[in-house]
Coordinates of C-alpha atoms in Angstrom, one line a residue:
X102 CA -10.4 25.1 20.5
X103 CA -6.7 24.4 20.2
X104 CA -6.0 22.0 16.6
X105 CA -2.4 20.5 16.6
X106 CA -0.2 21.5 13.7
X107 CA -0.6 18.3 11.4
X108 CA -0.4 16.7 7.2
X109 CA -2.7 15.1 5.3
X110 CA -1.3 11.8 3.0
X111 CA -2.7 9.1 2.0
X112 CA -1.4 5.2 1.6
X113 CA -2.4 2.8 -0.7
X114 CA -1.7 -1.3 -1.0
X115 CA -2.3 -2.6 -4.2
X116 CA -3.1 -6.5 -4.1
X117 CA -3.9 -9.0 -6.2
X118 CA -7.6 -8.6 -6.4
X119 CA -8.0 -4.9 -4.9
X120 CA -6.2 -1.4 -3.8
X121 CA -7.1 -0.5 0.1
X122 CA -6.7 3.5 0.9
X123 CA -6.4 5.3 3.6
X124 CA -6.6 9.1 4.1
X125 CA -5.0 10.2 7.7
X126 CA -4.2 13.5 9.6
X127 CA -0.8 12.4 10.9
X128 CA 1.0 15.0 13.8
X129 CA 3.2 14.6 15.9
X130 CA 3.0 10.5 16.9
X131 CA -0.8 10.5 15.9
X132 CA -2.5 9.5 13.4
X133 CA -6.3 10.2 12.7
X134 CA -8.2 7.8 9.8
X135 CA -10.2 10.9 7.6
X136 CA -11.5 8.3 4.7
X137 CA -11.0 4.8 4.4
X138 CA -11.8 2.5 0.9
X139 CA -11.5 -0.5 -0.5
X140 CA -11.7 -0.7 -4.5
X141 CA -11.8 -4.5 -5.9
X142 CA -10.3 -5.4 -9.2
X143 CA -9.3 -8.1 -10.9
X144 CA -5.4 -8.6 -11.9
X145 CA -5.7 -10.9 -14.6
X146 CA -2.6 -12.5 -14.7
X147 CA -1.2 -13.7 -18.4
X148 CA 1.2 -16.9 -18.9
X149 CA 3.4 -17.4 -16.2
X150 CA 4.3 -14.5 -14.0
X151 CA 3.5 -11.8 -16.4
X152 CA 0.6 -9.1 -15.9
X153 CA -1.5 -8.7 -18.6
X154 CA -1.0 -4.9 -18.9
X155 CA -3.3 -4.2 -21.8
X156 CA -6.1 -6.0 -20.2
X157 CA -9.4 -4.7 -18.5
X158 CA -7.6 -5.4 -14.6
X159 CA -4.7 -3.3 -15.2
X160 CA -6.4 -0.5 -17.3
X161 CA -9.3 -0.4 -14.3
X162 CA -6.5 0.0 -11.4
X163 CA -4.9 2.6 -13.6
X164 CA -8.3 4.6 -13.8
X165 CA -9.4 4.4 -10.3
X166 CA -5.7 5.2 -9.4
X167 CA -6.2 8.2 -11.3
X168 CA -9.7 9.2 -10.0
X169 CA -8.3 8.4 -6.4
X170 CA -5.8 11.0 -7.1
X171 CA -8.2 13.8 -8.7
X172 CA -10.6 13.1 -5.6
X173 CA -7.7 14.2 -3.2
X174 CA -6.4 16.5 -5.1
X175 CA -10.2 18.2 -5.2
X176 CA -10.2 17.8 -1.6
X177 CA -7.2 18.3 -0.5
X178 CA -5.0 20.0 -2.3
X179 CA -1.5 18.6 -3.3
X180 CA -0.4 15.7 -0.4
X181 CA 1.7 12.9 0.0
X182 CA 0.4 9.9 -1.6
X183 CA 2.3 6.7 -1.0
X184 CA 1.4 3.4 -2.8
X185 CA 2.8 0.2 -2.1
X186 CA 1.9 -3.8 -3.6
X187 CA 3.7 -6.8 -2.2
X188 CA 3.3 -10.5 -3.8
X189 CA 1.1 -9.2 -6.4
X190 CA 3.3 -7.3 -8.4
X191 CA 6.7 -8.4 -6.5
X192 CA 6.3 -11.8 -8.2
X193 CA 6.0 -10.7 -11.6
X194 CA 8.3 -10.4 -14.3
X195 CA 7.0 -7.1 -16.0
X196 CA 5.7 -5.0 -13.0
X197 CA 8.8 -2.4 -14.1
X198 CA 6.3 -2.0 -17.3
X199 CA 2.7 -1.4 -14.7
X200 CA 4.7 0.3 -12.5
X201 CA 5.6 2.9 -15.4
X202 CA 2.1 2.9 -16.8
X203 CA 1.0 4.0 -13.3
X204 CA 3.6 6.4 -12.9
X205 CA 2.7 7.8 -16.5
X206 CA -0.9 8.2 -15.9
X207 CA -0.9 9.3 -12.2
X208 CA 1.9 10.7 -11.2
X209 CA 2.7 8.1 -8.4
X210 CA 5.1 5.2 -7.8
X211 CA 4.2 2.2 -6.5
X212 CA 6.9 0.5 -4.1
X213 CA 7.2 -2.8 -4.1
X214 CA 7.5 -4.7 -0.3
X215 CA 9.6 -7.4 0.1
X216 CA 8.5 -10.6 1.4
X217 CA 9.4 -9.3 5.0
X218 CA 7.7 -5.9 5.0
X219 CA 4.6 -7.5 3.7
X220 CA 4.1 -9.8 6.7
X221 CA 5.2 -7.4 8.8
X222 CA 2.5 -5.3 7.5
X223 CA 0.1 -8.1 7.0
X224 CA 0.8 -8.8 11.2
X225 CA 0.4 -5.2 11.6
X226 CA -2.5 -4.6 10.0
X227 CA -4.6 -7.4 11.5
X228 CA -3.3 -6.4 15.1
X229 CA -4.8 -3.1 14.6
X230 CA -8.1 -4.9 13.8
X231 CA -7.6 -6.4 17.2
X232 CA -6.3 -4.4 19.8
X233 CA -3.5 -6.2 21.7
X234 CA -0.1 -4.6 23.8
X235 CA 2.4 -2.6 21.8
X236 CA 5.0 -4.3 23.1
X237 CA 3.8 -7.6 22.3
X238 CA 3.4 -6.3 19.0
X239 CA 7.2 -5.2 19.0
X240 CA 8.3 -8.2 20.6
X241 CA 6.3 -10.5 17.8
X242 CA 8.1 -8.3 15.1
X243 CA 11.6 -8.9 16.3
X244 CA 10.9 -12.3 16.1
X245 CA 9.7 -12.2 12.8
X246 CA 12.8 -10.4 11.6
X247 CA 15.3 -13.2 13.7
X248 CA 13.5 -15.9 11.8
X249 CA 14.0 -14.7 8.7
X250 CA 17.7 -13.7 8.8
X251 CA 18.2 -17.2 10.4
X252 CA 16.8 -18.7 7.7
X253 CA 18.6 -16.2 4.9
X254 CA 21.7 -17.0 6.6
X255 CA 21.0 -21.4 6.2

């Protein structure tokens, strides 16, 4: 039987109250879901806008962060591993400090979305749950996108 050349990586979204993970083959324009996960935590939030990065929420994330990356590493090997967070982290003033401390335990970087790319994703993601028309999709997006650079340019 004939296997098409493809990677393994895995993506990550940390929110507020969890990190979701999926584990693909990706080829050439396909994709193929190996493991899926859903790890729930809670961010406890100290003050206003500040992460409280000695406390039990932060230090869990960190840990299962690292056991997620031992897991595929054990099972895997070494792949791409891409980990992003939107209002959760984008709205506080100290995620520079977590993002180190995940970066300094784990290796990986977490990329914070803007307020676009997160509802694009959000959109994206909940389409997927419900299959509808690519193009519809596409056509939803665009309009996404022309109402936020009309209101950025008010």
């Amino acid at each position: 039987m004939f296997q098409e050349a493809h990677e393994i990586k895995c993506v990550m979204f940390i929110g507020g109250d969890r990190i979701e993970m999926v584990t693909a083959r990706v080829g050439d324009g396909w994709t193929e879901s190996i493991f899926e996960s859903t790890v729930h935590l809670d961010l406890l939030v100290r003050g206003q806008m500040h992460l409280d990065t000695s406390g039990h929420g932060v230090q869990h994330m960190i840990h299962e962060l690292a056991t997620i990356r031992d897991d595929l590493y054990s099972k895997y090997g070494l792949i791409p591993v891409e980990i992003y967070a939107g209002s959760a982290l984008r709205t506080v003033q100290n995620r520079s400090e977590f993002n180190w401390m995940v970066e300094e335990a784990t290796g990986y970087r977490v990329m914070i979305l803007s307020e676009q790319e997160e509802l694009t994703f959000s959109i994206y993601n909940a389409l997927q749950k419900s299959p509808v028309n690519t193009d519809s999709f596409n056509e939803l997006i665009k309009e996404i996108e022309n109402q936020n650079s009309d209101r950025i340019d008010q």
